[in-house]
Amino acid sequence: MNYSQKVLEHFVNPRNSGEMENPDAVGVSGSEKCGDITRIYLNIKNNIISEAKFQTFGCCAAIATSSVTTELLQGKTIEQAMQLTESDIVQALDGLPPDKMHCPAVAEQAVKSALSDYQAKHAKKGKLL
Ligand code: FES
C-alpha cells in the first residue's frame, strides 16, 4: 500500500494521542465497513478549541487521520471546526490510498459528535442558569 510520508509519520509518531482528563466534549465514531473506532476529546475555551486529543482503535490511516485531525482542530472556533471535511483531512496528509478513503470520515464524524456533545452540554447549562 502506498502511504504518503505524512501518513507514515503521523502513524509512527501520533500527535495528541490518549485520553483527556476532564474534557469539555467527547465524540465517538466508527466505521461499519471495517469496525475501526475513534474517540475525540476537546477542551474549548471562549468558543475556541484549546486542546484536542484522540484514541483510535484501527488501521494505520485511521490513526494518522485522527492524529492530523487533532492538529487541524487546535485554535479553531466551533464554527470553523464544524466546517472541517474529509477532504481537508486527506489534504493535510498529502493524500490516502483509494481503499483508505473511508478512514477520514471516521475522524470527521467523531469531531461532529464531539461538537454536538459540547453544544448539548452548553444548552443544558444555559437552561440551568
Ligand atoms: Fe477502517 Fe481505516 S480501514 S478506518
PDB file of C-alpha atoms and ligand atoms in Angstrom:
ATOM      1  CA  MET A   1       0.000   0.000   0.000  1.00  0.00           C
ATOM      2  CA  ASN A   2       1.344   3.422  -0.952  1.00  0.00           C
ATOM      3  CA  TYR A   3       1.060   5.763   2.001  1.00  0.00           C
ATOM      4  CA  SER A   4       2.444   9.310   1.863  1.00  0.00           C
ATOM      5  CA  GLN A   5       5.362  10.218   4.096  1.00  0.00           C
ATOM      6  CA  LYS A   6       2.962  12.332   6.168  1.00  0.00           C
ATOM      7  CA  VAL A   7       0.626   9.396   6.825  1.00  0.00           C
ATOM      8  CA  LEU A   8       3.530   7.202   7.872  1.00  0.00           C
ATOM      9  CA  GLU A   9       4.961   9.967  10.054  1.00  0.00           C
ATOM     10  CA  HIS A  10       1.635  10.509  11.883  1.00  0.00           C
ATOM     11  CA  PHE A  11       1.205   6.738  12.263  1.00  0.00           C
ATOM     12  CA  VAL A  12       4.666   6.216  13.750  1.00  0.00           C
ATOM     13  CA  ASN A  13       4.544   9.399  15.842  1.00  0.00           C
ATOM     14  CA  PRO A  14       0.867  10.204  16.523  1.00  0.00           C
ATOM     15  CA  ARG A  15       0.139  13.687  17.926  1.00  0.00           C
ATOM     16  CA  ASN A  16      -2.176  14.203  20.868  1.00  0.00           C
ATOM     17  CA  SER A  17      -2.987  10.552  21.426  1.00  0.00           C
ATOM     18  CA  GLY A  18      -4.517   9.296  24.648  1.00  0.00           C
ATOM     19  CA  GLU A  19      -7.377  10.020  26.960  1.00  0.00           C
ATOM     20  CA  MET A  20      -8.039  13.611  28.101  1.00  0.00           C
ATOM     21  CA  GLU A  21      -8.865  14.286  31.728  1.00  0.00           C
ATOM     22  CA  ASN A  22     -11.961  16.445  32.212  1.00  0.00           C
ATOM     23  CA  PRO A  23     -12.701  17.198  28.547  1.00  0.00           C
ATOM     24  CA  ASP A  24     -15.359  19.764  27.667  1.00  0.00           C
ATOM     25  CA  ALA A  25     -16.647  17.422  24.959  1.00  0.00           C
ATOM     26  CA  VAL A  26     -16.218  13.849  23.738  1.00  0.00           C
ATOM     27  CA  GLY A  27     -17.279  12.346  20.430  1.00  0.00           C
ATOM     28  CA  VAL A  28     -17.148   8.790  19.111  1.00  0.00           C
ATOM     29  CA  SER A  29     -17.445   7.432  15.616  1.00  0.00           C
ATOM     30  CA  GLY A  30     -16.906   4.071  13.968  1.00  0.00           C
ATOM     31  CA  SER A  31     -16.796   2.611  10.503  1.00  0.00           C
ATOM     32  CA  GLU A  32     -19.311  -0.073   9.649  1.00  0.00           C
ATOM     33  CA  LYS A  33     -17.032  -1.071   6.804  1.00  0.00           C
ATOM     34  CA  CYS A  34     -14.069  -2.126   8.970  1.00  0.00           C
ATOM     35  CA  GLY A  35     -15.077  -1.759  12.622  1.00  0.00           C
ATOM     36  CA  ASP A  36     -12.449   0.883  13.412  1.00  0.00           C
ATOM     37  CA  ILE A  37     -13.395   3.328  16.164  1.00  0.00           C
ATOM     38  CA  THR A  38     -12.183   6.847  17.030  1.00  0.00           C
ATOM     39  CA  ARG A  39     -12.867   8.918  20.104  1.00  0.00           C
ATOM     40  CA  ILE A  40     -12.097  12.660  20.038  1.00  0.00           C
ATOM     41  CA  TYR A  41     -11.739  14.762  23.189  1.00  0.00           C
ATOM     42  CA  LEU A  42     -11.951  18.559  23.139  1.00  0.00           C
ATOM     43  CA  ASN A  43     -11.184  21.363  25.524  1.00  0.00           C
ATOM     44  CA  ILE A  44     -12.971  24.536  24.465  1.00  0.00           C
ATOM     45  CA  LYS A  45     -12.292  27.969  25.922  1.00  0.00           C
ATOM     46  CA  ASN A  46     -14.202  31.066  24.778  1.00  0.00           C
ATOM     47  CA  ASN A  47     -15.569  29.230  21.723  1.00  0.00           C
ATOM     48  CA  ILE A  48     -12.059  28.164  20.648  1.00  0.00           C
ATOM     49  CA  ILE A  49     -10.662  24.626  20.711  1.00  0.00           C
ATOM     50  CA  SER A  50      -7.674  24.916  23.009  1.00  0.00           C
ATOM     51  CA  GLU A  51      -6.815  21.218  23.039  1.00  0.00           C
ATOM     52  CA  ALA A  52      -7.804  18.116  21.089  1.00  0.00           C
ATOM     53  CA  LYS A  53      -6.826  14.503  21.787  1.00  0.00           C
ATOM     54  CA  PHE A  54      -7.789  11.156  20.309  1.00  0.00           C
ATOM     55  CA  GLN A  55      -7.977   7.432  20.963  1.00  0.00           C
ATOM     56  CA  THR A  56      -8.271   5.212  17.918  1.00  0.00           C
ATOM     57  CA  PHE A  57      -8.630   1.503  17.512  1.00  0.00           C
ATOM     58  CA  GLY A  58      -7.910   0.995  13.882  1.00  0.00           C
ATOM     59  CA  CYS A  59      -5.702   0.912  10.850  1.00  0.00           C
ATOM     60  CA  CYS A  60      -2.632   2.981  10.017  1.00  0.00           C
ATOM     61  CA  ALA A  61      -4.769   5.503   8.113  1.00  0.00           C
ATOM     62  CA  ALA A  62      -7.322   5.720  10.935  1.00  0.00           C
ATOM     63  CA  ILE A  63      -4.574   6.605  13.393  1.00  0.00           C
ATOM     64  CA  ALA A  64      -2.924   9.083  11.002  1.00  0.00           C
ATOM     65  CA  THR A  65      -6.239  10.772  10.156  1.00  0.00           C
ATOM     66  CA  SER A  66      -7.126  11.074  13.861  1.00  0.00           C
ATOM     67  CA  SER A  67      -3.695  12.484  14.659  1.00  0.00           C
ATOM     68  CA  VAL A  68      -3.740  15.116  11.912  1.00  0.00           C
ATOM     69  CA  THR A  69      -7.349  15.991  12.754  1.00  0.00           C
ATOM     70  CA  THR A  70      -6.366  16.929  16.316  1.00  0.00           C
ATOM     71  CA  GLU A  71      -3.721  19.233  14.833  1.00  0.00           C
ATOM     72  CA  LEU A  72      -6.223  20.797  12.429  1.00  0.00           C
ATOM     73  CA  LEU A  73      -8.683  21.425  15.294  1.00  0.00           C
ATOM     74  CA  GLN A  74      -6.337  23.329  17.614  1.00  0.00           C
ATOM     75  CA  GLY A  75      -7.140  27.036  17.647  1.00  0.00           C
ATOM     76  CA  LYS A  76     -10.295  26.703  15.544  1.00  0.00           C
ATOM     77  CA  THR A  77     -13.613  28.184  16.618  1.00  0.00           C
ATOM     78  CA  ILE A  78     -16.530  25.780  16.993  1.00  0.00           C
ATOM     79  CA  GLU A  79     -17.993  27.098  13.756  1.00  0.00           C
ATOM     80  CA  GLN A  80     -14.709  26.546  11.885  1.00  0.00           C
ATOM     81  CA  ALA A  81     -14.381  23.034  13.348  1.00  0.00           C
ATOM     82  CA  MET A  82     -17.914  22.229  12.104  1.00  0.00           C
ATOM     83  CA  GLN A  83     -16.696  23.018   8.581  1.00  0.00           C
ATOM     84  CA  LEU A  84     -13.826  20.519   8.738  1.00  0.00           C
ATOM     85  CA  THR A  85     -14.249  17.998   5.931  1.00  0.00           C
ATOM     86  CA  GLU A  86     -12.842  14.638   4.961  1.00  0.00           C
ATOM     87  CA  SER A  87     -11.012  16.286   2.082  1.00  0.00           C
ATOM     88  CA  ASP A  88      -9.330  18.787   4.471  1.00  0.00           C
ATOM     89  CA  ILE A  89      -8.034  15.776   6.404  1.00  0.00           C
ATOM     90  CA  VAL A  90      -6.901  13.925   3.262  1.00  0.00           C
ATOM     91  CA  GLN A  91      -5.175  17.078   2.005  1.00  0.00           C
ATOM     92  CA  ALA A  92      -3.360  17.566   5.322  1.00  0.00           C
ATOM     93  CA  LEU A  93      -1.948  14.042   4.929  1.00  0.00           C
ATOM     94  CA  ASP A  94      -0.887  14.574   1.286  1.00  0.00           C
ATOM     95  CA  GLY A  95      -3.471  12.019   0.164  1.00  0.00           C
ATOM     96  CA  LEU A  96      -4.564   8.489   1.031  1.00  0.00           C
ATOM     97  CA  PRO A  97      -4.666   5.243  -0.999  1.00  0.00           C
ATOM     98  CA  PRO A  98      -8.057   4.666  -2.707  1.00  0.00           C
ATOM     99  CA  ASP A  99      -9.132   1.848  -0.390  1.00  0.00           C
ATOM    100  CA  LYS A 100      -8.440   4.055   2.658  1.00  0.00           C
ATOM    101  CA  MET A 101     -10.654   6.934   1.588  1.00  0.00           C
ATOM    102  CA  HIS A 102     -13.340   5.965   4.130  1.00  0.00           C
ATOM    103  CA  CYS A 103     -10.916   6.442   7.056  1.00  0.00           C
ATOM    104  CA  PRO A 104     -11.118  10.269   7.311  1.00  0.00           C
ATOM    105  CA  ALA A 105     -14.923  10.001   7.556  1.00  0.00           C
ATOM    106  CA  VAL A 106     -14.475   8.291  10.923  1.00  0.00           C
ATOM    107  CA  ALA A 107     -12.368  11.214  12.224  1.00  0.00           C
ATOM    108  CA  GLU A 108     -14.721  13.822  10.747  1.00  0.00           C
ATOM    109  CA  GLN A 109     -17.772  12.160  12.304  1.00  0.00           C
ATOM    110  CA  ALA A 110     -16.030  11.891  15.684  1.00  0.00           C
ATOM    111  CA  VAL A 111     -15.376  15.652  15.552  1.00  0.00           C
ATOM    112  CA  LYS A 112     -19.017  16.366  14.681  1.00  0.00           C
ATOM    113  CA  SER A 113     -20.102  14.067  17.509  1.00  0.00           C
ATOM    114  CA  ALA A 114     -17.826  15.910  19.994  1.00  0.00           C
ATOM    115  CA  LEU A 115     -19.136  19.297  18.858  1.00  0.00           C
ATOM    116  CA  SER A 116     -22.732  18.071  19.263  1.00  0.00           C
ATOM    117  CA  ASP A 117     -21.837  16.833  22.733  1.00  0.00           C
ATOM    118  CA  TYR A 118     -20.443  20.280  23.570  1.00  0.00           C
ATOM    119  CA  GLN A 119     -23.487  22.075  22.234  1.00  0.00           C
ATOM    120  CA  ALA A 120     -25.834  19.750  24.124  1.00  0.00           C
ATOM    121  CA  LYS A 121     -23.951  20.330  27.397  1.00  0.00           C
ATOM    122  CA  HIS A 122     -23.840  24.045  26.730  1.00  0.00           C
ATOM    123  CA  ALA A 123     -27.573  24.186  26.066  1.00  0.00           C
ATOM    124  CA  LYS A 124     -28.225  22.276  29.283  1.00  0.00           C
ATOM    125  CA  LYS A 125     -26.020  24.667  31.274  1.00  0.00           C
ATOM    126  CA  GLY A 126     -27.794  27.624  29.705  1.00  0.00           C
ATOM    127  CA  LYS A 127     -31.147  26.259  30.829  1.00  0.00           C
ATOM    128  CA  LEU A 128     -29.947  25.855  34.380  1.00  0.00           C
ATOM    129  CA  LEU A 129     -28.806  29.483  34.657  1.00  0.00           C
TER     130      LEU A 129
HETATM  131 FE1  FES B   1     -11.270   1.405   8.619  1.00  0.00          FE
HETATM  132 FE2  FES B   1      -9.145   2.681   8.175  1.00  0.00          FE
HETATM  133  S1  FES B   1      -9.581   0.695   7.447  1.00  0.00           S
HETATM  134  S2  FES B   1     -10.832   3.389   9.308  1.00  0.00           S
END
